[in-house]
Tab-separated table of C-alpha atoms in Angstrom:
chain	number	residue	atom	x	y	z
I	1	MET	CA	-70.666	-62.259	89.031
I	2	ALA	CA	-71.751	-65.091	86.759
I	3	ASP	CA	-75.146	-66.762	87.157
I	4	THR	CA	-73.448	-70.061	88.031
I	5	PHE	CA	-76.105	-71.123	90.545
I	6	THR	CA	-79.226	-69.495	89.117
I	7	GLY	CA	-82.246	-71.705	89.835
I	8	GLN	CA	-80.475	-73.589	92.614
I	9	THR	CA	-80.952	-73.538	96.369
I	10	ALA	CA	-78.168	-74.012	98.911
I	11	ILE	CA	-78.476	-75.016	102.554
I	12	ILE	CA	-75.514	-73.752	104.591
I	13	THR	CA	-75.214	-74.660	108.253
I	14	GLY	CA	-73.627	-72.314	110.767
I	15	ALA	CA	-73.874	-69.370	108.409
I	16	SER	CA	-74.854	-66.354	110.501
I	17	ARG	CA	-71.201	-65.246	110.410
I	18	GLY	CA	-67.697	-66.324	109.488
I	19	LEU	CA	-67.017	-68.977	106.882
I	20	GLY	CA	-70.649	-69.949	106.451
I	21	LEU	CA	-71.739	-66.403	105.751
I	22	ALA	CA	-68.880	-65.930	103.297
I	23	VAL	CA	-70.032	-69.043	101.429
I	24	ALA	CA	-73.599	-67.721	101.389
I	25	GLU	CA	-72.428	-64.343	100.068
I	26	ARG	CA	-70.536	-65.963	97.221
I	27	LEU	CA	-73.394	-68.263	96.251
I	28	VAL	CA	-75.955	-65.436	96.287
I	29	ALA	CA	-73.608	-63.329	94.169
I	30	GLU	CA	-73.602	-66.171	91.634
I	31	GLY	CA	-77.371	-66.523	91.524
I	32	ALA	CA	-78.280	-69.047	94.242
I	33	LYS	CA	-81.011	-68.824	96.829
I	34	VAL	CA	-79.661	-69.741	100.248
I	35	VAL	CA	-81.091	-71.128	103.457
I	36	ILE	CA	-78.773	-70.441	106.368
I	37	THR	CA	-78.816	-71.848	109.862
I	38	GLY	CA	-77.492	-70.808	113.216
I	39	ARG	CA	-78.460	-70.819	116.870
I	40	LYS	CA	-79.270	-67.102	117.272
I	41	PRO	CA	-82.327	-65.687	115.475
I	42	ASP	CA	-81.126	-62.081	115.668
I	43	ALA	CA	-77.786	-62.891	114.092
I	44	LEU	CA	-79.503	-64.876	111.367
I	45	ALA	CA	-81.865	-61.982	110.638
I	46	GLU	CA	-78.886	-59.656	110.231
I	47	ALA	CA	-77.197	-62.145	107.934
I	48	VAL	CA	-80.321	-62.523	105.793
I	49	ALA	CA	-80.558	-58.740	105.455
I	50	SER	CA	-76.902	-58.535	104.428
I	51	LEU	CA	-77.562	-61.182	101.742
I	52	GLY	CA	-80.307	-59.117	100.146
I	53	GLY	CA	-83.352	-60.064	102.179
I	54	PRO	CA	-86.024	-62.744	101.762
I	55	ASP	CA	-85.878	-62.774	97.968
I	56	HIS	CA	-82.413	-64.251	98.255
I	57	ALA	CA	-82.057	-65.821	101.680
I	58	LEU	CA	-83.947	-67.512	104.475
I	59	GLY	CA	-82.679	-67.990	108.009
I	60	VAL	CA	-83.846	-70.883	110.200
I	61	ALA	CA	-82.632	-70.879	113.789
I	62	GLY	CA	-81.776	-74.116	115.557
I	63	HIS	CA	-79.040	-76.505	116.614
I	64	ALA	CA	-77.300	-78.141	113.647
I	65	ALA	CA	-77.269	-81.560	115.334
I	66	ASP	CA	-81.013	-81.501	116.068
I	67	THR	CA	-82.621	-83.856	113.564
I	68	GLU	CA	-86.024	-82.146	113.832
I	69	HIS	CA	-84.339	-78.825	113.002
I	70	GLN	CA	-82.708	-80.477	109.990
I	71	ASP	CA	-86.121	-81.660	108.742
I	72	VAL	CA	-87.583	-78.182	109.129
I	73	VAL	CA	-84.695	-76.491	107.299
I	74	ILE	CA	-84.835	-78.837	104.338
I	75	ALA	CA	-88.617	-78.644	104.089
I	76	ARG	CA	-88.541	-74.849	104.187
I	77	ALA	CA	-85.843	-74.714	101.538
I	78	ILE	CA	-88.002	-76.725	99.183
I	79	THR	CA	-91.278	-74.937	99.928
I	80	THR	CA	-89.716	-71.440	99.859
I	81	PHE	CA	-87.279	-71.694	96.970
I	82	GLY	CA	-88.316	-74.899	95.224
I	83	SER	CA	-85.325	-77.184	95.719
I	84	ALA	CA	-82.388	-78.281	97.868
I	85	ASP	CA	-79.611	-78.662	95.332
I	86	LEU	CA	-76.554	-77.754	97.362
I	87	LEU	CA	-75.507	-78.521	100.939
I	88	VAL	CA	-72.598	-77.049	102.882
I	89	ASN	CA	-71.894	-78.691	106.243
I	90	ASN	CA	-70.072	-75.844	107.960
I	91	THR	CA	-71.161	-76.088	111.608
I	92	ALA	CA	-68.443	-77.218	113.984
I	93	ILE	CA	-67.580	-76.945	117.659
I	94	ASN	CA	-64.388	-77.082	119.678
I	95	PRO	CA	-65.439	-76.468	123.282
I	96	VAL	CA	-62.226	-77.638	124.939
I	97	TYR	CA	-58.510	-76.905	124.669
I	98	GLY	CA	-55.771	-79.069	126.092
I	99	PRO	CA	-54.212	-82.537	125.925
I	100	LEU	CA	-56.299	-85.538	124.961
I	101	ILE	CA	-55.156	-87.452	128.009
I	102	GLY	CA	-57.224	-85.218	130.262
I	103	LEU	CA	-60.148	-84.617	127.896
I	104	ASP	CA	-63.650	-84.981	129.297
I	105	LEU	CA	-65.245	-87.817	127.377
I	106	GLY	CA	-68.609	-86.092	127.298
I	107	ALA	CA	-66.966	-83.220	125.446
I	108	ALA	CA	-65.289	-85.697	123.095
I	109	ARG	CA	-68.619	-87.312	122.225
I	110	ASN	CA	-70.218	-83.901	121.672
I	111	ILE	CA	-67.475	-82.856	119.258
I	112	VAL	CA	-67.959	-85.990	117.176
I	113	GLU	CA	-71.756	-85.634	117.328
I	114	VAL	CA	-71.780	-82.082	115.988
I	115	ASN	CA	-68.787	-82.169	113.662
I	116	CYS	CA	-69.392	-85.599	112.103
I	117	VAL	CA	-72.651	-87.331	112.945
I	118	ALA	CA	-74.708	-84.203	112.321
I	119	ALA	CA	-73.032	-83.694	108.938
I	120	LEU	CA	-73.924	-87.264	107.963
I	121	SER	CA	-77.489	-86.721	109.089
I	122	TRP	CA	-77.818	-83.573	106.946
I	123	VAL	CA	-76.652	-85.542	103.921
I	124	GLN	CA	-79.030	-88.397	104.657
I	125	LYS	CA	-81.990	-86.083	105.010
I	126	VAL	CA	-81.314	-83.874	102.002
I	127	HIS	CA	-80.755	-87.030	99.960
I	128	ALA	CA	-84.164	-88.386	101.000
I	129	ALA	CA	-85.966	-85.096	100.460
I	130	TRP	CA	-84.396	-83.894	97.182
I	131	MET	CA	-80.959	-84.962	95.999
I	132	GLY	CA	-81.684	-88.668	95.730
I	133	GLU	CA	-84.121	-87.950	92.898
I	134	HIS	CA	-82.710	-84.716	91.453
I	135	GLY	CA	-78.978	-84.870	92.160
I	136	GLY	CA	-76.863	-82.252	93.830
I	137	SER	CA	-73.564	-81.316	95.387
I	138	VAL	CA	-72.267	-81.373	98.966
I	139	VAL	CA	-69.255	-79.693	100.508
I	140	ASN	CA	-68.088	-80.496	104.030
I	141	VAL	CA	-65.930	-77.934	105.802
I	142	ALA	CA	-63.092	-79.929	107.327
I	143	SER	CA	-59.712	-78.553	108.469
I	144	VAL	CA	-56.005	-78.985	108.002
I	145	GLY	CA	-56.327	-80.408	111.500
I	146	GLY	CA	-57.877	-83.450	109.845
I	147	ILE	CA	-54.647	-83.972	107.909
I	148	ARG	CA	-52.010	-83.124	110.526
I	149	THR	CA	-52.080	-82.836	114.271
I	150	ALA	CA	-52.264	-79.597	116.235
I	151	PRO	CA	-51.510	-79.144	119.921
I	152	GLY	CA	-54.434	-78.573	122.234
I	153	ILE	CA	-57.170	-79.417	119.759
I	154	GLY	CA	-56.607	-83.117	119.239
I	155	MET	CA	-60.254	-84.170	119.410
I	156	TYR	CA	-61.313	-81.416	117.008
I	157	CYS	CA	-58.603	-82.596	114.598
I	158	ALA	CA	-59.724	-86.208	114.953
I	159	SER	CA	-63.304	-85.230	114.188
I	160	LYS	CA	-62.183	-83.428	111.046
I	161	ALA	CA	-60.215	-86.498	109.947
I	162	MET	CA	-63.415	-88.490	110.375
I	163	LEU	CA	-65.308	-85.892	108.338
I	164	ILE	CA	-62.773	-86.211	105.525
I	165	HIS	CA	-63.213	-89.989	105.537
I	166	LEU	CA	-67.011	-89.590	105.534
I	167	THR	CA	-66.639	-87.295	102.529
I	168	GLU	CA	-64.767	-89.981	100.629
I	169	ALA	CA	-67.156	-92.767	101.582
I	170	LEU	CA	-70.239	-90.716	100.689
I	171	ALA	CA	-68.715	-89.757	97.354
I	172	VAL	CA	-68.410	-93.426	96.451
I	173	GLU	CA	-71.930	-94.242	97.636
I	174	LEU	CA	-73.758	-91.290	96.083
I	175	GLY	CA	-72.155	-90.965	92.658
I	176	PRO	CA	-72.885	-90.293	89.911
I	177	GLY	CA	-75.830	-88.049	90.732
I	178	ILE	CA	-74.418	-86.411	93.850
I	179	ARG	CA	-70.881	-85.132	94.286
I	180	VAL	CA	-69.399	-84.886	97.790
I	181	ASN	CA	-66.204	-82.929	98.434
I	182	ALA	CA	-64.533	-81.087	101.296
I	183	VAL	CA	-62.330	-78.097	102.056
I	184	ALA	CA	-59.593	-78.118	104.669
I	185	PRO	CA	-58.726	-74.580	105.787
I	186	ALA	CA	-55.865	-73.606	108.036
I	187	VAL	CA	-56.379	-70.695	110.441
I	188	VAL	CA	-58.972	-68.278	109.099
I	189	LYS	CA	-59.681	-64.995	110.852
I	190	THR	CA	-63.079	-65.717	112.376
I	191	LYS	CA	-64.508	-65.545	115.863
I	192	PHE	CA	-64.468	-69.358	115.985
I	193	ALA	CA	-60.695	-69.482	115.461
I	194	ALA	CA	-59.804	-66.380	117.466
I	195	ALA	CA	-58.028	-68.292	120.230
I	196	LEU	CA	-55.532	-69.592	117.685
I	197	TYR	CA	-54.246	-66.175	116.581
I	198	GLU	CA	-55.540	-63.245	118.618
I	199	GLY	CA	-52.761	-61.173	120.114
I	200	ARG	CA	-50.106	-62.939	118.020
I	201	GLU	CA	-51.337	-62.821	114.446
I	202	ASP	CA	-47.987	-61.822	112.932
I	203	GLU	CA	-46.258	-64.664	114.756
I	204	VAL	CA	-48.789	-67.226	113.555
I	205	ALA	CA	-48.810	-65.901	109.996
I	206	ALA	CA	-45.017	-66.081	109.779
I	207	ALA	CA	-45.282	-69.872	109.389
I	208	TYR	CA	-47.354	-69.474	106.199
I	209	PRO	CA	-45.562	-69.063	102.868
I	210	LEU	CA	-48.183	-66.502	101.831
I	211	GLN	CA	-47.419	-64.602	105.064
I	212	ARG	CA	-51.022	-64.055	106.115
I	213	LEU	CA	-53.866	-65.894	107.732
I	214	GLY	CA	-56.998	-66.716	105.755
I	215	VAL	CA	-60.117	-64.608	105.594
I	216	PRO	CA	-63.597	-66.045	105.117
I	217	ARG	CA	-63.849	-65.140	101.426
I	218	ASP	CA	-60.743	-67.285	100.765
I	219	ILE	CA	-62.835	-70.288	101.726
I	220	GLY	CA	-66.134	-69.088	100.225
I	221	SER	CA	-64.671	-68.970	96.733
I	222	VAL	CA	-63.281	-72.509	96.949
I	223	VAL	CA	-66.528	-73.929	98.318
I	224	ALA	CA	-68.401	-72.240	95.466
I	225	PHE	CA	-66.016	-73.827	92.971
I	226	LEU	CA	-66.537	-77.301	94.420
I	227	LEU	CA	-70.306	-76.894	94.338
I	228	SER	CA	-70.283	-75.654	90.749
I	229	GLN	CA	-70.173	-77.494	87.443
I	230	ASP	CA	-66.589	-76.277	87.039
I	231	ALA	CA	-65.821	-79.123	89.447
I	232	SER	CA	-68.149	-81.613	87.742
I	233	TRP	CA	-65.433	-84.301	87.529
I	234	MET	CA	-64.418	-83.971	91.162
I	235	THR	CA	-65.852	-86.009	94.000
I	236	GLY	CA	-64.418	-87.402	97.215
I	237	GLN	CA	-61.700	-84.755	97.248
I	238	THR	CA	-60.495	-82.518	100.052
I	239	LEU	CA	-59.026	-79.241	98.858
I	240	VAL	CA	-56.490	-77.796	101.293
I	241	VAL	CA	-56.808	-74.003	101.539
I	242	ASP	CA	-54.029	-73.021	103.894
I	243	GLY	CA	-51.717	-70.336	102.515
I	244	GLY	CA	-49.124	-73.048	101.973
I	245	LEU	CA	-48.827	-74.056	105.629
I	246	THR	CA	-48.984	-77.825	105.179
I	247	VAL	CA	-46.206	-77.892	102.573
I	248	SER	CA	-43.937	-75.450	104.378
I	249	GLY	CA	-42.932	-77.533	107.373
I	250	GLY	CA	-44.266	-74.705	109.524
I	251	ALA	CA	-44.997	-75.066	113.213
I	252	ARG	CA	-47.826	-77.399	114.040
């Protein structure tokens, strides 16, 4: 592929598998160095190997919402690869399923903490350490759930709506030197989303005009576009990547 990101370093949270790893694969293919995070060291080591090893990727294990972990990741990106030009806030949790009226409030707070507050903290810290002086680009991984409701995952959807609003507010604050955009996928075939389609994939996909669910590379390519100079006049935008679901009137 093209050398779109040669000389640039990307930090991608939650990237030992799934969407985050697909983003890392695309960015490495286009010349970037990547620093990936995740909770499990072994899974991160496997991901780093799949990305071409330490010449191309660095894995740092930790919890995405841990501010000390965030400091370590950003510092290691700069000392190892020389910069922190790109940030992809991909980590998210959805530990509960069911109606909001019975939702444990501790779980609700945790969802917002990881899916929203942590993403803001990553932006604050990478801004202080690198982007504030040198510029850069941020992509937040939201969800079509931030645009329309979905049964059983109301708090997750609310957190993604908040993330979309944070994307817009940060874009206004941080321009012109830093662009901040988001992607909003529908159901993508990952372990994280398995409960939404496993055992009934054909039924779920039937609601999509493109008649299939997403795969991680569908999102990786769009994130790479938003990070690149091809999107240099885009900021504060949320690109819906959903196989046409949100315009089809398909089942919520």
